[in-house]
Amino acid sequence: MALHAKPIDQLVEALAKLPGIGRKTASRLTFHILRSSLSEAQALARAILDVKEKIRLCSICFNLTDEDPCQICKDERRNKGILCVVEGSNDLIAIENTGEFSGKYHVLHGTISPLEGIGPEDIKIKELMERLHQEKVGEVILATNPTVEGGATALYITDLIKPLGIKVSRIAYGIPMGGEIEYSDGMTLSKALEGRREV
Ligand SMILES: [Zn+2]
């Protein structure tokens, strides 16, 4: 039973596919967009297309970027000798927002998860090892989430890095078990970085 005109149903349908958005919210958003001005609606549509068309992965650290290399990799003032390994770009942003870390990053884009069929070759581990062979890195901080997968991934990477004689540490202090870096407040995160332990 079609209650609304087709374009309305289509937008509700599309919005309802987004994570955390149920049909009720999708419908509320749709009517909000209907009430907004044409230029506001165009800006929203353009912003959605822009992230798809302009954002890609940095060829060095694999952060999401609209320029390659990304701003962080290009920044000469940052400490090239220390590399912080994170699961995703959101974690990078959270750590960056603490203002406590001035080294470089490496974004894995996931964790090893045998249950979901995600192996080491499915995330950017090979690329990390290539960097460690090419760049002069003295320390790697493993800032994966304190989850089973995050821990397993950190352990796997530690075993690969140790033979290279590079110091490996893992953030531990302050982040609750099962917690997520992305949602940790700045204070907790800076403490976690500060209290990293060599592994
Ligand atoms: Zn980069």
Tab-separated table of C-alpha atoms and ligand atoms in Angstrom:
chain	number	residue	atom	x	y	z
A	1	MET	CA	0.000	0.000	0.000
A	2	ALA	CA	1.680	3.179	-1.163
A	3	LEU	CA	0.836	5.994	1.240
A	4	HIS	CA	3.266	8.459	-0.220
A	5	ALA	CA	4.388	9.555	-3.640
A	6	LYS	CA	7.129	7.327	-5.001
A	7	PRO	CA	10.061	9.774	-4.533
A	8	ILE	CA	9.168	10.092	-0.844
A	9	ASP	CA	9.102	6.333	-0.382
A	10	GLN	CA	12.410	6.018	-2.223
A	11	LEU	CA	14.160	8.469	0.086
A	12	VAL	CA	12.689	6.856	3.220
A	13	GLU	CA	13.839	3.501	1.862
A	14	ALA	CA	17.380	4.766	1.186
A	15	LEU	CA	17.754	6.499	4.555
A	16	ALA	CA	16.402	3.461	6.427
A	17	LYS	CA	19.355	1.451	5.085
A	18	LEU	CA	21.796	3.648	7.040
A	19	PRO	CA	23.128	2.158	10.279
A	20	GLY	CA	21.172	3.172	13.349
A	21	ILE	CA	18.325	4.671	11.305
A	22	GLY	CA	14.985	2.932	11.596
A	23	ARG	CA	11.984	3.556	9.348
A	24	LYS	CA	10.543	6.095	11.775
A	25	THR	CA	13.701	8.222	11.798
A	26	ALA	CA	14.083	7.780	8.027
A	27	SER	CA	10.612	9.113	7.519
A	28	ARG	CA	11.230	12.052	9.888
A	29	LEU	CA	14.448	12.911	8.008
A	30	THR	CA	12.652	12.668	4.681
A	31	PHE	CA	10.007	15.163	5.755
A	32	HIS	CA	12.688	17.429	7.172
A	33	ILE	CA	14.425	17.413	3.782
A	34	LEU	CA	11.093	18.060	2.052
A	35	ARG	CA	10.588	21.153	4.188
A	36	SER	CA	14.126	22.460	3.716
A	37	SER	CA	15.118	24.754	0.869
A	38	LEU	CA	16.265	23.462	-2.500
A	39	SER	CA	19.804	24.745	-1.875
A	40	GLU	CA	20.001	22.901	1.467
A	41	ALA	CA	18.846	19.690	-0.187
A	42	GLN	CA	21.365	20.181	-3.002
A	43	ALA	CA	24.174	20.758	-0.491
A	44	LEU	CA	23.270	17.497	1.264
A	45	ALA	CA	23.148	15.539	-1.991
A	46	ARG	CA	26.439	17.114	-3.129
A	47	ALA	CA	28.136	16.296	0.203
A	48	ILE	CA	27.116	12.640	-0.151
A	49	LEU	CA	28.487	12.474	-3.708
A	50	ASP	CA	31.665	14.324	-2.701
A	51	VAL	CA	32.678	11.754	-0.085
A	52	LYS	CA	32.273	9.040	-2.712
A	53	GLU	CA	33.990	10.895	-5.540
A	54	LYS	CA	36.753	12.821	-3.762
A	55	ILE	CA	37.786	10.705	-0.796
A	56	ARG	CA	40.357	7.965	-1.270
A	57	LEU	CA	43.037	6.240	0.778
A	58	CYS	CA	46.420	7.865	1.375
A	59	SER	CA	48.963	5.706	-0.446
A	60	ILE	CA	51.308	5.845	2.577
A	61	CYS	CA	49.204	5.555	5.748
A	62	PHE	CA	45.825	4.541	4.231
A	63	ASN	CA	43.984	7.294	6.026
A	64	LEU	CA	40.926	8.657	4.227
A	65	THR	CA	41.975	11.770	2.370
A	66	ASP	CA	41.125	14.084	-0.496
A	67	GLU	CA	44.815	14.557	-1.314
A	68	ASP	CA	47.572	11.996	-1.636
A	69	PRO	CA	49.747	11.842	0.430
A	70	CYS	CA	47.446	13.020	3.207
A	71	GLN	CA	48.050	16.133	5.335
A	72	ILE	CA	49.587	14.088	8.170
A	73	CYS	CA	52.017	12.166	5.949
A	74	LYS	CA	53.017	15.422	4.246
A	75	ASP	CA	53.636	17.259	7.530
A	76	GLU	CA	57.403	17.560	7.967
A	77	ARG	CA	57.070	18.691	11.605
A	78	ARG	CA	55.672	15.330	12.676
A	79	ASN	CA	57.914	12.660	14.156
A	80	LYS	CA	58.549	10.074	11.448
A	81	GLY	CA	60.205	7.744	13.944
A	82	ILE	CA	57.013	6.788	15.726
A	83	LEU	CA	54.084	5.089	14.071
A	84	CYS	CA	50.649	4.687	15.629
A	85	VAL	CA	48.679	1.760	14.192
A	86	VAL	CA	44.887	2.108	14.326
A	87	GLU	CA	41.961	0.037	13.078
A	88	GLY	CA	40.129	2.812	11.273
A	89	SER	CA	40.198	6.475	10.283
A	90	ASN	CA	37.790	7.357	13.100
A	91	ASP	CA	40.344	6.106	15.637
A	92	LEU	CA	43.010	8.254	13.987
A	93	ILE	CA	40.788	11.306	14.303
A	94	ALA	CA	40.058	10.546	17.973
A	95	ILE	CA	43.776	10.235	18.767
A	96	GLU	CA	44.571	13.294	16.676
A	97	ASN	CA	41.980	15.278	18.639
A	98	THR	CA	43.817	14.615	21.905
A	99	GLY	CA	46.703	16.704	20.544
A	100	GLU	CA	49.059	14.355	22.422
A	101	PHE	CA	50.488	12.444	19.493
A	102	SER	CA	52.832	14.006	16.982
A	103	GLY	CA	54.056	10.930	15.153
A	104	LYS	CA	52.648	9.305	12.035
A	105	TYR	CA	49.853	6.793	11.582
A	106	HIS	CA	49.033	3.581	9.809
A	107	VAL	CA	45.377	2.673	9.274
A	108	LEU	CA	44.660	-1.060	9.086
A	109	HIS	CA	41.040	-0.831	7.929
A	110	GLY	CA	39.812	-3.606	10.144
A	111	THR	CA	41.008	-6.337	12.469
A	112	ILE	CA	41.853	-9.967	12.052
A	113	SER	CA	38.638	-11.839	12.744
A	114	PRO	CA	38.577	-15.557	11.867
A	115	LEU	CA	34.879	-15.744	12.749
A	116	GLU	CA	34.076	-13.207	10.070
A	117	GLY	CA	36.614	-14.692	7.689
A	118	ILE	CA	38.935	-11.677	7.895
A	119	GLY	CA	42.571	-12.723	7.758
A	120	PRO	CA	45.820	-10.724	7.995
A	121	GLU	CA	45.902	-10.358	4.213
A	122	ASP	CA	42.513	-8.604	4.263
A	123	ILE	CA	43.755	-5.595	6.232
A	124	LYS	CA	46.754	-3.303	5.670
A	125	ILE	CA	49.353	-5.399	7.547
A	126	LYS	CA	51.538	-6.202	4.528
A	127	GLU	CA	51.614	-2.466	3.768
A	128	LEU	CA	52.617	-1.738	7.368
A	129	MET	CA	55.525	-4.158	7.170
A	130	GLU	CA	56.628	-2.625	3.865
A	131	ARG	CA	56.681	0.785	5.533
A	132	LEU	CA	58.705	-0.516	8.446
A	133	HIS	CA	61.284	-1.860	6.028
A	134	GLN	CA	61.445	1.385	4.070
A	135	GLU	CA	61.015	4.105	6.710
A	136	LYS	CA	63.198	4.686	9.749
A	137	VAL	CA	60.702	3.823	12.475
A	138	GLY	CA	61.951	3.424	16.051
A	139	GLU	CA	58.657	2.657	17.756
A	140	VAL	CA	55.276	1.286	16.761
A	141	ILE	CA	52.310	2.010	19.031
A	142	LEU	CA	49.506	-0.493	18.551
A	143	ALA	CA	46.301	1.425	19.202
A	144	THR	CA	43.831	-1.279	18.245
A	145	ASN	CA	40.651	-1.508	20.284
A	146	PRO	CA	40.656	-3.523	23.529
A	147	THR	CA	38.431	-6.192	22.002
A	148	VAL	CA	39.232	-9.840	21.238
A	149	GLU	CA	39.863	-8.983	17.569
A	150	GLY	CA	41.853	-5.855	18.403
A	151	GLY	CA	44.010	-7.853	20.807
A	152	ALA	CA	44.561	-10.696	18.350
A	153	THR	CA	45.526	-8.220	15.642
A	154	ALA	CA	47.991	-6.451	17.961
A	155	LEU	CA	49.528	-9.803	18.907
A	156	TYR	CA	49.868	-10.866	15.287
A	157	ILE	CA	51.557	-7.587	14.332
A	158	THR	CA	53.831	-7.702	17.395
A	159	ASP	CA	55.146	-11.101	16.310
A	160	LEU	CA	55.948	-9.699	12.864
A	161	ILE	CA	57.653	-6.549	14.132
A	162	LYS	CA	59.683	-7.935	17.050
A	163	PRO	CA	62.325	-9.621	14.838
A	164	LEU	CA	62.988	-6.231	13.187
A	165	GLY	CA	64.304	-4.844	16.470
A	166	ILE	CA	61.671	-2.084	16.513
A	167	LYS	CA	60.110	-1.185	19.858
A	168	VAL	CA	56.442	-2.172	20.001
A	169	SER	CA	54.012	-0.804	22.560
A	170	ARG	CA	50.299	-1.177	23.010
A	171	ILE	CA	47.984	1.376	24.555
A	172	ALA	CA	46.289	-0.120	27.562
A	173	TYR	CA	45.718	2.242	30.421
A	174	GLY	CA	42.367	3.943	30.684
A	175	ILE	CA	40.402	2.341	27.880
A	176	PRO	CA	37.838	-0.072	29.353
A	177	MET	CA	37.785	-3.649	28.074
A	178	GLY	CA	35.369	-3.890	25.185
A	179	GLY	CA	35.485	-0.108	24.848
A	180	GLU	CA	36.123	1.688	21.627
A	181	ILE	CA	38.827	4.215	20.886
A	182	GLU	CA	36.534	6.225	18.659
A	183	TYR	CA	34.163	6.907	21.563
A	184	SER	CA	36.771	7.492	24.262
A	185	ASP	CA	37.110	11.011	25.575
A	186	GLY	CA	40.314	12.920	24.939
A	187	MET	CA	41.566	12.644	28.526
A	188	THR	CA	41.134	8.854	28.630
A	189	LEU	CA	42.848	8.542	25.277
A	190	SER	CA	45.841	10.700	26.174
A	191	LYS	CA	46.265	8.657	29.361
A	192	ALA	CA	46.085	5.496	27.278
A	193	LEU	CA	48.815	6.765	24.980
A	194	GLU	CA	50.924	7.944	27.887
A	195	GLY	CA	50.570	4.616	29.701
A	196	ARG	CA	51.416	2.423	26.718
A	197	ARG	CA	53.407	-0.666	27.556
A	198	GLU	CA	56.135	-2.252	25.588
A	199	VAL	CA	55.011	-5.676	24.308
B	1	ZN	ZN	48.825	9.508	4.940
